[in-house]
Backbone as a printed PyTorch tensor [residue, N CA C, xyz], in Angstrom:
tensor([[[ 99.8710, 121.3140, 108.6450],
         [ 98.6580, 121.5600, 109.4170],
         [ 98.7960, 120.8750, 110.7770]],

        [[ 98.4120, 121.5940, 111.8020],
         [ 98.5510, 121.0250, 113.1330],
         [ 97.5250, 119.9220, 113.3560]],

        [[ 97.8910, 118.9740, 114.1960],
         [ 96.9930, 117.8600, 114.4960],
         [ 95.8860, 118.3440, 115.4220]],

        [[ 94.8670, 117.5190, 115.5650],
         [ 93.7960, 117.8350, 116.4970],
         [ 94.3610, 118.0140, 117.9100]],

        [[ 95.2650, 117.1290, 118.2930],
         [ 95.8140, 117.1780, 119.6400],
         [ 96.6070, 118.4640, 119.8780]],

        [[ 97.4020, 118.8690, 118.8960],
         [ 98.1630, 120.1180, 119.0310],
         [ 97.2310, 121.3200, 119.1490]],

        [[ 96.2160, 121.3360, 118.3020],
         [ 95.2440, 122.4200, 118.3430],
         [ 94.5040, 122.4250, 119.6770]],

        [[ 94.0830, 121.2630, 120.1130],
         [ 93.3770, 121.1350, 121.3810],
         [ 94.2140, 121.6390, 122.5510]],

        [[ 95.4720, 121.2510, 122.5910],
         [ 96.3610, 121.6780, 123.6790],
         [ 96.5290, 123.1980, 123.6880]],

        [[ 96.6470, 123.7930, 122.5140],
         [ 96.7870, 125.2460, 122.4270],
         [ 95.5170, 125.9510, 122.9050]],

        [[ 94.3540, 125.4060, 122.5150],
         [ 93.0810, 125.9960, 122.9530],
         [ 92.9390, 125.8690, 124.4630]],

        [[ 93.2570, 124.6870, 124.9900],
         [ 93.1620, 124.4740, 126.4380],
         [ 94.1110, 125.3930, 127.2080]],

        [[ 95.2180, 125.7760, 126.5870],
         [ 96.1830, 126.6770, 127.2220],
         [ 95.7210, 128.1390, 127.1630]],

        [[ 94.5840, 128.3740, 126.4980],
         [ 94.0370, 129.7280, 126.4370],
         [ 94.5170, 130.5600, 125.2620]],

        [[ 95.1550, 129.9380, 124.2830],
         [ 95.6620, 130.6350, 123.1010],
         [ 94.4840, 131.0980, 122.2300]],

        [[ 94.2660, 132.4090, 122.1740],
         [ 93.1410, 132.9620, 121.4210],
         [ 93.2590, 132.6900, 119.9170]],

        [[ 94.4660, 132.6950, 119.3930],
         [ 94.6570, 132.3840, 117.9690],
         [ 94.2720, 130.9270, 117.6910]],

        [[ 94.5690, 130.0440, 118.6390],
         [ 94.1990, 128.6370, 118.4890],
         [ 92.6810, 128.4790, 118.5070]],

        [[ 92.0210, 129.2800, 119.3360],
         [ 90.5510, 129.2460, 119.3670],
         [ 89.9910, 129.6710, 118.0150]],

        [[ 90.5850, 130.6820, 117.4190],
         [ 90.1720, 131.1500, 116.0970],
         [ 90.4320, 130.0590, 115.0540]],

        [[ 91.6010, 129.4180, 115.1390],
         [ 91.9180, 128.3320, 114.1970],
         [ 90.9320, 127.1660, 114.3460]],

        [[ 90.5620, 126.8610, 115.5780],
         [ 89.5870, 125.7950, 115.8250],
         [ 88.2760, 126.1330, 115.1220]],

        [[ 87.8160, 127.3580, 115.3140],
         [ 86.5720, 127.7980, 114.6870],
         [ 86.6710, 127.7470, 113.1650]],

        [[ 87.7270, 128.3070, 112.6220],
         [ 87.8990, 128.3370, 111.1660],
         [ 88.0180, 126.9310, 110.5750]],

        [[ 88.6760, 126.0690, 111.2870],
         [ 88.8950, 124.6990, 110.7970],
         [ 87.6030, 123.8870, 110.7680]],

        [[ 86.7110, 124.1150, 111.7380],
         [ 85.5320, 123.2580, 111.8840],
         [ 84.1980, 123.9310, 111.5840]],

        [[ 84.1880, 125.2190, 111.2530],
         [ 82.8980, 125.8870, 111.0540],
         [ 82.1370, 125.3290, 109.8510]],

        [[ 82.8180, 124.9910, 108.7720],
         [ 82.1380, 124.4180, 107.6060],
         [ 81.5140, 123.0700, 107.9320]],

        [[ 82.2560, 122.2660, 108.6540],
         [ 81.7590, 120.9660, 109.1000],
         [ 80.5260, 121.1610, 109.9810]],

        [[ 80.6100, 122.1040, 110.9140],
         [ 79.5010, 122.3790, 111.8180],
         [ 78.2780, 122.8900, 111.0480]],

        [[ 78.4990, 123.7620, 110.0790],
         [ 77.3940, 124.2880, 109.2670],
         [ 76.7010, 123.1610, 108.5000]],

        [[ 77.4870, 122.2460, 107.9370],
         [ 76.8780, 121.1550, 107.1680],
         [ 76.0110, 120.2680, 108.0600]],

        [[ 76.4240, 120.0770, 109.2880],
         [ 75.6070, 119.3000, 110.2220],
         [ 74.3430, 120.0790, 110.5710]],

        [[ 74.5060, 121.3430, 110.8990],
         [ 73.3560, 122.1630, 111.2610],
         [ 72.3150, 122.2470, 110.1620]],

        [[ 72.7610, 122.3270, 108.9220],
         [ 71.8300, 122.4350, 107.7920],
         [ 71.0040, 121.1660, 107.5860]],

        [[ 71.4610, 120.0540, 108.1180],
         [ 70.6540, 118.8280, 108.0380],
         [ 69.4460, 118.9100, 108.9660]],

        [[ 69.5600, 119.6780, 110.0240],
         [ 68.5000, 119.7630, 111.0220],
         [ 67.6420, 121.0170, 110.8940]],

        [[ 68.2450, 122.0940, 110.4380],
         [ 67.5720, 123.3960, 110.4250],
         [ 67.6080, 123.9440, 109.0010]],

        [[ 66.4440, 124.2290, 108.4170],
         [ 66.4230, 124.6540, 107.0180],
         [ 66.9680, 126.0500, 106.7370]],

        [[ 66.8460, 126.9670, 107.6740],
         [ 67.2410, 128.3510, 107.4220],
         [ 68.7190, 128.5870, 107.7490]],

        [[ 69.4490, 129.0700, 106.7640],
         [ 70.8960, 129.2790, 106.8940],
         [ 71.2380, 130.2090, 108.0570]],

        [[ 70.4920, 131.3010, 108.2020],
         [ 70.7870, 132.2550, 109.2700],
         [ 70.5580, 131.6430, 110.6520]],

        [[ 69.5760, 130.7490, 110.7820],
         [ 69.3620, 130.0550, 112.0550],
         [ 70.5210, 129.0980, 112.3400]],

        [[ 71.0030, 128.4340, 111.3030],
         [ 72.1270, 127.5110, 111.4690],
         [ 73.3640, 128.2820, 111.9220]],

        [[ 73.5820, 129.4530, 111.3500],
         [ 74.7290, 130.2680, 111.7690],
         [ 74.6670, 130.5710, 113.2650]],

        [[ 73.4750, 130.9050, 113.7590],
         [ 73.3120, 131.1720, 115.1920],
         [ 73.5820, 129.9240, 116.0250]],

        [[ 73.0760, 128.7930, 115.5720],
         [ 73.2790, 127.5340, 116.2960],
         [ 74.7570, 127.1660, 116.3230]],

        [[ 75.4360, 127.3260, 115.1960],
         [ 76.8720, 127.0090, 115.1350],
         [ 77.6500, 127.9390, 116.0610]],

        [[ 77.2790, 129.2050, 116.0670],
         [ 77.9360, 130.1570, 116.9650],
         [ 77.7590, 129.7210, 118.4200]],

        [[ 76.5320, 129.3620, 118.7950],
         [ 76.2580, 128.8850, 120.1540],
         [ 77.0430, 127.6150, 120.4610]],

        [[ 77.1150, 126.7370, 119.4730],
         [ 77.8560, 125.4880, 119.6740],
         [ 79.3310, 125.7720, 119.9470]],

        [[ 79.9140, 126.7020, 119.1900],
         [ 81.3330, 126.9970, 119.3960],
         [ 81.5850, 127.7170, 120.7270]],

        [[ 80.6540, 128.5060, 121.1690],
         [ 80.7920, 129.1020, 122.4980],
         [ 80.8090, 127.9910, 123.5380]],

        [[ 79.8960, 127.0410, 123.3820],
         [ 79.8420, 125.8970, 124.2840],
         [ 81.1240, 125.0630, 124.2030]],

        [[ 81.6140, 124.8580, 123.0070],
         [ 82.8330, 124.0640, 122.7990],
         [ 84.0190, 124.7300, 123.4950]],

        [[ 84.1870, 126.0170, 123.2640],
         [ 85.3280, 126.7360, 123.8480],
         [ 85.2350, 126.7680, 125.3740]],

        [[ 84.0360, 127.0000, 125.9020],
         [ 83.9060, 127.1100, 127.3600],
         [ 83.9840, 125.7640, 128.0780]],

        [[ 83.7470, 124.6750, 127.3570],
         [ 83.7940, 123.3670, 128.0190],
         [ 84.9250, 122.4840, 127.5140]],

        [[ 85.8190, 123.0280, 126.7060],
         [ 86.8700, 122.2170, 126.0950],
         [ 87.8250, 121.6250, 127.1290]],

        [[ 87.9470, 122.2720, 128.2790],
         [ 88.8360, 121.7530, 129.3230],
         [ 88.3590, 120.3940, 129.8470]],

        [[ 87.0720, 120.0780, 129.6550],
         [ 86.5320, 118.7810, 130.0970],
         [ 86.6470, 117.7070, 129.0130]],

        [[ 86.9820, 118.1060, 127.7950],
         [ 87.0840, 117.1500, 126.6970],
         [ 88.3080, 116.2670, 126.8850]],

        [[ 88.1010, 114.9590, 126.7400],
         [ 89.1700, 113.9860, 126.8850],
         [ 89.5740, 113.4700, 125.5020]],

        [[ 90.7410, 113.8880, 125.0420],
         [ 91.2230, 113.5000, 123.7100],
         [ 91.4360, 111.9930, 123.6540]],

        [[ 90.8660, 111.3510, 122.6290],
         [ 90.9450, 109.8960, 122.4890],
         [ 91.6010, 109.4850, 121.1720]],

        [[ 92.3210, 110.3850, 120.5800],
         [ 92.9650, 110.0890, 119.3100],
         [ 92.4260, 110.9810, 118.2130]],

        [[ 93.1620, 111.0140, 117.1160],
         [ 92.8020, 111.8450, 115.9720],
         [ 91.3830, 111.4950, 115.5270]],

        [[ 90.5650, 112.4930, 115.3480],
         [ 89.1650, 112.3150, 114.9580],
         [ 88.2060, 112.4860, 116.1250]],

        [[ 88.6930, 112.3300, 117.3430],
         [ 87.7900, 112.4330, 118.4960],
         [ 87.3210, 113.8690, 118.7160]],

        [[ 88.1610, 114.8410, 118.4400],
         [ 87.7550, 116.2400, 118.5720],
         [ 86.6860, 116.5700, 117.5350]],

        [[ 86.8900, 116.1180, 116.3110],
         [ 85.9050, 116.3320, 115.2530],
         [ 84.5610, 115.7210, 115.6410]],

        [[ 84.5930, 114.5090, 116.1450],
         [ 83.3590, 113.8210, 116.5520],
         [ 82.6590, 114.5830, 117.6810]],

        [[ 83.4250, 115.0760, 118.6420],
         [ 82.8510, 115.8170, 119.7660],
         [ 82.2070, 117.1240, 119.2850]],

        [[ 82.8830, 117.8020, 118.3940],
         [ 82.3180, 119.0270, 117.8250],
         [ 81.0140, 118.7000, 117.0980]],

        [[ 81.0120, 117.6290, 116.3210],
         [ 79.8060, 117.2130, 115.6030],
         [ 78.6470, 116.9160, 116.5440]],

        [[ 78.9100, 116.1880, 117.6200],
         [ 77.8580, 115.8750, 118.5970],
         [ 77.3290, 117.1450, 119.2630]],

        [[ 78.2330, 118.0680, 119.5460],
         [ 77.8200, 119.3270, 120.1660],
         [ 76.8900, 120.0970, 119.2360]],

        [[ 77.2330, 120.1650, 117.9650],
         [ 76.3850, 120.8670, 116.9900],
         [ 75.0360, 120.1670, 116.8450]],

        [[ 75.0340, 118.8410, 116.7890],
         [ 73.7750, 118.0950, 116.6960],
         [ 72.8900, 118.4310, 117.8940]],

        [[ 73.4550, 118.4040, 119.0830],
         [ 72.6650, 118.6960, 120.2840],
         [ 72.1090, 120.1130, 120.2630]],

        [[ 72.9200, 121.0830, 119.8580],
         [ 72.4510, 122.4670, 119.7720],
         [ 71.3640, 122.6080, 118.7030]],

        [[ 71.5480, 121.9470, 117.5640],
         [ 70.5480, 122.0040, 116.4890],
         [ 69.2450, 121.3570, 116.9440]],

        [[ 69.3720, 120.2390, 117.5990],
         [ 68.1950, 119.5310, 118.1020],
         [ 67.4380, 120.4070, 119.1000]],

        [[ 68.1660, 121.0550, 120.0150],
         [ 67.5410, 121.9710, 120.9770],
         [ 66.8400, 123.1220, 120.2640]],

        [[ 67.4790, 123.6590, 119.2320],
         [ 66.8820, 124.7550, 118.4670],
         [ 65.5500, 124.3200, 117.8620]],

        [[ 65.5480, 123.1610, 117.2230],
         [ 64.3280, 122.6780, 116.5760],
         [ 63.2250, 122.4750, 117.6200]],

        [[ 63.5760, 121.8790, 118.7460],
         [ 62.5750, 121.6480, 119.7900],
         [ 61.9830, 122.9500, 120.3180]],

        [[ 62.7870, 124.0050, 120.3860],
         [ 62.3060, 125.2620, 120.9570],
         [ 61.7240, 126.2350, 119.9370]],

        [[ 62.0470, 126.0720, 118.6690],
         [ 61.6250, 127.0530, 117.6730],
         [ 60.6850, 126.5240, 116.6000]],

        [[ 60.5440, 125.2340, 116.5110],
         [ 59.6660, 124.6820, 115.4890],
         [ 58.6260, 123.8010, 116.1540]],

        [[ 57.4890, 123.7520, 115.5570],
         [ 56.5000, 122.7740, 115.9870],
         [ 56.8620, 121.4920, 115.2560]],

        [[ 57.2920, 120.5000, 115.9970],
         [ 57.6900, 119.2400, 115.3710],
         [ 56.4260, 118.5610, 114.8630]],

        [[ 56.4070, 118.3640, 113.5550],
         [ 55.2010, 117.8200, 112.9490],
         [ 55.5030, 116.5420, 112.1870]],

        [[ 54.5240, 115.6660, 112.2350],
         [ 54.5640, 114.4320, 111.4740],
         [ 53.3010, 114.4180, 110.6330]],

        [[ 53.4000, 113.8760, 109.4720],
         [ 52.2250, 113.8110, 108.6220],
         [ 51.9760, 112.3630, 108.2540]],

        [[ 50.7350, 112.0350, 108.0360],
         [ 50.3860, 110.6640, 107.7240],
         [ 50.3950, 110.3720, 106.2450]],

        [[ 50.6110, 111.3710, 105.4080],
         [ 50.5670, 111.1460, 103.9680],
         [ 51.8680, 110.5460, 103.4760]],

        [[ 51.7340, 109.5950, 102.5970],
         [ 52.8940, 108.9450, 102.0030],
         [ 52.8110, 109.1250, 100.4930]],

        [[ 53.8760, 109.6210,  99.8700],
         [ 53.8290, 109.8170,  98.4180],
         [ 53.8050, 108.4890,  97.6690]],

        [[ 53.1870, 108.5120,  96.4970],
         [ 53.1980, 107.3280,  95.6420],
         [ 54.5120, 107.2870,  94.8850]],

        [[ 55.2620, 106.2080,  95.0710],
         [ 56.5300, 106.0520,  94.3700],
         [ 56.7070, 104.5940,  93.9770]],

        [[ 57.5700, 104.3830,  93.0150],
         [ 57.9010, 103.0210,  92.6110],
         [ 58.8340, 102.4060,  93.6510]],

        [[ 58.9670, 101.0950,  93.6100],
         [ 59.7840, 100.3860,  94.5880],
         [ 61.2780, 100.5950,  94.4080]],

        [[ 61.7090, 100.9270,  93.2090],
         [ 63.1480, 101.0430,  92.9770],
         [ 63.7210, 102.3260,  93.5770]],

        [[ 64.9270, 102.2130,  94.0930],
         [ 65.6160, 103.3520,  94.7050],
         [ 66.3270, 104.1490,  93.6100]],

        [[ 66.3050, 105.4730,  93.6940],
         [ 67.0210, 106.2810,  92.6970],
         [ 68.5220, 106.2620,  92.9740]],

        [[ 69.2900, 106.6230,  91.9730],
         [ 70.7440, 106.6890,  92.1210],
         [ 71.1070, 108.0400,  92.7320]],

        [[ 71.1600, 108.0900,  94.0630],
         [ 71.4200, 109.3670,  94.7250],
         [ 72.8780, 109.7860,  94.6330]],

        [[ 73.7420, 108.8840,  94.2140],
         [ 75.1660, 109.2150,  94.0590],
         [ 75.3710, 110.3190,  93.0290]],

        [[ 74.4290, 110.4480,  92.1000],
         [ 74.5560, 111.4520,  91.0460],
         [ 74.0380, 112.8280,  91.4730]],

        [[ 73.4630, 112.9040,  92.6680],
         [ 72.9200, 114.1740,  93.1570],
         [ 73.9540, 114.8310,  94.0590]],

        [[ 74.2560, 116.1070,  93.8140],
         [ 75.2470, 116.8020,  94.6490],
         [ 74.8200, 116.8170,  96.1230]],

        [[ 75.7800, 116.6690,  97.0400],
         [ 75.4580, 116.6360,  98.4800],
         [ 74.6780, 117.8500,  98.9630]],

        [[ 74.9890, 119.0340,  98.4270],
         [ 74.2750, 120.2280,  98.8780],
         [ 72.8100, 120.1890,  98.4550]],

        [[ 72.5180, 119.5310,  97.3270],
         [ 71.1320, 119.3860,  96.8780],
         [ 70.3940, 118.4160,  97.8110]],

        [[ 71.0640, 117.3210,  98.1700],
         [ 70.4510, 116.3740,  99.1060],
         [ 70.1860, 117.0380, 100.4570]],

        [[ 71.1090, 117.8640, 100.9030],
         [ 70.9290, 118.5790, 102.1660],
         [ 69.6990, 119.4750, 102.0930]],

        [[ 69.5210, 120.1550, 100.9660],
         [ 68.3390, 121.0160, 100.7910],
         [ 67.0590, 120.1880, 100.7610]],

        [[ 67.1240, 119.0150, 100.1630],
         [ 65.9500, 118.1390, 100.1350],
         [ 65.5800, 117.7110, 101.5540]],

        [[ 66.5750, 117.3330, 102.3260],
         [ 66.3270, 116.9290, 103.7150],
         [ 65.7190, 118.0890, 104.4890]],

        [[ 66.2000, 119.2900, 104.2360],
         [ 65.6860, 120.4730, 104.9300],
         [ 64.2160, 120.7320, 104.6020]],

        [[ 63.7400, 120.2500, 103.4650],
         [ 62.3540, 120.4650, 103.0640],
         [ 61.3880, 119.4810, 103.7270]],

        [[ 61.9160, 118.4490, 104.3580],
         [ 61.0490, 117.4760, 105.0210],
         [ 60.3460, 118.1230, 106.2080]],

        [[ 59.1450, 117.6510, 106.5510],
         [ 58.5230, 118.1210, 107.7860],
         [ 59.4920, 117.8900, 108.9560]],

        [[ 59.4530, 118.7590, 109.9430],
         [ 60.4600, 118.7450, 111.0090],
         [ 60.5970, 117.3950, 111.6980]],

        [[ 59.5060, 116.7260, 111.9810],
         [ 59.5830, 115.4230, 112.6450],
         [ 60.3020, 114.3860, 111.7970]],

        [[ 59.9810, 114.3600, 110.5150],
         [ 60.6490, 113.4290, 109.6070],
         [ 62.1370, 113.7460, 109.5350]],

        [[ 62.4460, 115.0440, 109.4290],
         [ 63.8370, 115.4870, 109.3180],
         [ 64.6330, 115.0550, 110.5510]],

        [[ 64.0520, 115.2230, 111.7320],
         [ 64.7460, 114.8290, 112.9600],
         [ 64.9860, 113.3290, 113.0080]],

        [[ 63.9520, 112.5550, 112.7420],
         [ 64.0790, 111.0940, 112.7830],
         [ 65.1160, 110.6220, 111.7680]],

        [[ 65.0370, 111.1260, 110.5480],
         [ 65.9800, 110.7310, 109.5020],
         [ 67.4140, 111.0500, 109.9080]],

        [[ 67.6530, 112.2730, 110.3560],
         [ 69.0020, 112.6660, 110.7440],
         [ 69.5220, 111.8540, 111.9210]],

        [[ 68.6860, 111.6860, 112.9340],
         [ 69.1280, 110.9250, 114.1050],
         [ 69.4470, 109.4740, 113.7430]],

        [[ 68.6480, 108.8970, 112.8650],
         [ 68.8750, 107.4910, 112.4910],
         [ 70.0450, 107.3260, 111.5100]],

        [[ 70.0340, 108.1110, 110.4520],
         [ 71.0250, 107.9330, 109.3860],
         [ 72.3940, 108.5100, 109.7520]],

        [[ 72.4150, 109.7270, 110.2800],
         [ 73.6850, 110.4000, 110.5000],
         [ 74.2430, 110.2210, 111.9140]],

        [[ 73.3510, 110.1120, 112.8870],
         [ 73.8200, 109.9670, 114.2710],
         [ 73.7740, 108.5150, 114.7370]],

        [[ 73.2590, 107.6270, 113.8830],
         [ 73.2100, 106.1920, 114.1550],
         [ 72.4440, 105.8520, 115.4300]],

        [[ 71.3820, 106.6220, 115.6990],
         [ 70.5390, 106.3500, 116.8610],
         [ 69.5500, 105.2280, 116.5150]],

        [[ 69.2690, 104.3980, 117.4930],
         [ 68.2570, 103.3550, 117.3130],
         [ 66.8800, 104.0070, 117.4110]],

        [[ 65.8510, 103.2580, 117.0070],
         [ 64.4960, 103.7980, 117.1180],
         [ 64.1220, 104.0050, 118.5850]],

        [[ 64.6610, 103.1990, 119.4590],
         [ 64.4100, 103.3710, 120.8930],
         [ 64.9990, 104.7050, 121.3720]],

        [[ 66.2350, 104.9950, 120.9630],
         [ 66.8710, 106.2640, 121.3440],
         [ 66.1200, 107.4610, 120.7490]],

        [[ 65.7150, 107.3360, 119.4980],
         [ 64.9810, 108.4190, 118.8420],
         [ 63.6510, 108.6450, 119.5600]],

        [[ 62.9630, 107.5710, 119.8700],
         [ 61.6830, 107.6750, 120.5640],
         [ 61.8430, 108.3950, 121.8980]],

        [[ 62.8960, 108.0840, 122.6130],
         [ 63.1420, 108.7430, 123.9000],
         [ 63.4220, 110.2240, 123.7120]],

        [[ 64.2430, 110.5670, 122.7320],
         [ 64.5830, 111.9770, 122.5090],
         [ 63.3910, 112.8000, 122.0440]],

        [[ 62.5340, 112.1970, 121.2220],
         [ 61.4050, 112.9380, 120.6570],
         [ 60.1100, 112.7630, 121.4410]],

        [[ 60.1050, 111.8400, 122.3990],
         [ 58.8910, 111.6000, 123.1670],
         [ 57.8100, 110.9300, 122.3520]],

        [[ 58.2230, 110.0060, 121.4780],
         [ 57.2700, 109.2540, 120.6600],
         [ 57.5120, 107.7610, 120.8880]],

        [[ 56.6830, 106.9320, 120.2850],
         [ 56.8560, 105.4860, 120.3990],
         [ 57.8800, 104.9990, 119.3700]],

        [[ 58.5120, 103.8690, 119.6750],
         [ 59.5000, 103.3030, 118.7430],
         [ 58.8830, 103.0320, 117.3750]],

        [[ 57.6670, 102.5050, 117.3610],
         [ 56.9970, 102.2250, 116.0880],
         [ 56.7710, 103.5150, 115.3030]],

        [[ 56.4950, 104.5990, 116.0120],
         [ 56.3110, 105.8920, 115.3370],
         [ 57.6140, 106.3430, 114.7010]],

        [[ 58.7190, 106.1360, 115.4110],
         [ 60.0270, 106.4870, 114.8640],
         [ 60.2820, 105.7190, 113.5730]],

        [[ 60.0130, 104.4260, 113.6120],
         [ 60.2450, 103.5880, 112.4280],
         [ 59.3510, 104.0220, 111.2650]],

        [[ 58.0860, 104.3110, 111.5480],
         [ 57.1880, 104.6990, 110.4550],
         [ 57.5480, 106.0810, 109.9170]],

        [[ 57.9800, 106.9950, 110.8000],
         [ 58.3880, 108.3230, 110.3480],
         [ 59.6350, 108.2330, 109.4650]],

        [[ 60.5580, 107.3470, 109.8280],
         [ 61.7550, 107.1490, 109.0070],
         [ 61.3640, 106.6120, 107.6300]],

        [[ 60.4700, 105.6540, 107.6070],
         [ 60.0150, 105.0980, 106.3290],
         [ 59.3790, 106.1770, 105.4630]],

        [[ 58.5350, 106.9930, 106.0740],
         [ 57.8870, 108.0680, 105.3220],
         [ 58.9060, 109.1050, 104.8410]],

        [[ 59.8580, 109.4330, 105.6980],
         [ 60.8930, 110.3990, 105.3030],
         [ 61.6700, 109.8730, 104.0980]],

        [[ 62.0280, 108.6020, 104.1400],
         [ 62.7650, 107.9940, 103.0240],
         [ 61.9210, 107.9880, 101.7530]],

        [[ 60.6370, 107.7380, 101.8930],
         [ 59.7650, 107.7210, 100.7150],
         [ 59.6590, 109.1130, 100.0980]],

        [[ 59.5270, 110.1190, 100.9340],
         [ 59.4500, 111.4870, 100.4220],
         [ 60.7670, 111.8680,  99.7500]],

        [[ 61.8840, 111.5160, 100.3860],
         [ 63.1930, 111.8080,  99.7850],
         [ 63.3770, 111.0660,  98.4650]],

        [[ 62.9050, 109.8400,  98.4100],
         [ 62.9940, 109.0670,  97.1700],
         [ 62.2290, 109.7800,  96.0590]],

        [[ 61.0360, 110.2570,  96.3840],
         [ 60.2370, 110.9850,  95.3890],
         [ 60.9710, 112.2480,  94.9470]],

        [[ 61.5180, 112.9830,  95.9030],
         [ 62.2390, 114.2250,  95.5790],
         [ 63.4570, 113.9430,  94.7000]],

        [[ 64.2000, 112.8900,  95.0320],
         [ 65.4080, 112.5830,  94.2560],
         [ 65.0460, 112.1190,  92.8430]],

        [[ 63.9870, 111.3550,  92.7260],
         [ 63.5600, 110.9250,  91.3900],
         [ 63.1460, 112.1160,  90.5340]],

        [[ 62.4330, 113.0600,  91.1520],
         [ 62.0390, 114.2640,  90.4080],
         [ 63.2570, 115.0720,  89.9990]],

        [[ 64.2220, 115.1750,  90.8790],
         [ 65.4580, 115.9170,  90.5760],
         [ 66.2040, 115.2530,  89.4140]],

        [[ 66.3410, 113.9360,  89.4910],
         [ 67.0400, 113.1830,  88.4430],
         [ 66.3290, 113.3520,  87.1030]],

        [[ 65.0120, 113.2740,  87.1250],
         [ 64.2260, 113.4320,  85.8950],
         [ 64.3730, 114.8440,  85.3280]],

        [[ 64.2970, 115.8550,  86.2040],
         [ 64.4130, 117.2630,  85.7860],
         [ 65.7820, 117.5820,  85.1970]],

        [[ 66.8200, 116.9660,  85.7450],
         [ 68.1830, 117.2920,  85.3250],
         [ 68.7660, 116.2630,  84.3520]],

        [[ 67.9670, 115.2960,  83.9640],
         [ 68.4070, 114.3210,  82.9650],
         [ 69.6290, 113.5150,  83.3880]],

        [[ 69.6810, 113.1840,  84.6460],
         [ 70.8300, 112.4320,  85.1700],
         [ 70.6080, 110.9430,  84.9690]]])
């Protein structure tokens, strides 16, 4: 299998087959990121397509920094496209209700990743954005607040609520499936 750098050089040289290989190699990764932000599969497909158009047209500006840097750049591009989609197509909502749950955390290791992704997709859009930005993109509450136009304290409380809802969902899943 060719390295990221070899693939990148071929794409930058205009090799159409390399562009296809880039897409095929990273589309699953891109879809998994998109599904964390956008619940509908067909919308994610559109976002991933847009992201790859952006990636191909701007790849000449990408500065390779070692193996893994191309993957990270593709991931950031998909996150940005997904975030833009949510801002333009969904009413970002936050809710004040908090589910009643016990203090103990469920064993989420026993839940398949695709099930967890679906659970995250079921969160209200504001919670989903805050959770993804904090957990997966490692954004601080200050950064999240700036991106969403909310206060830092709101970001922190939305994250807490998102985690509580996910905890309730995971406990119900574990109970239903006898895990």
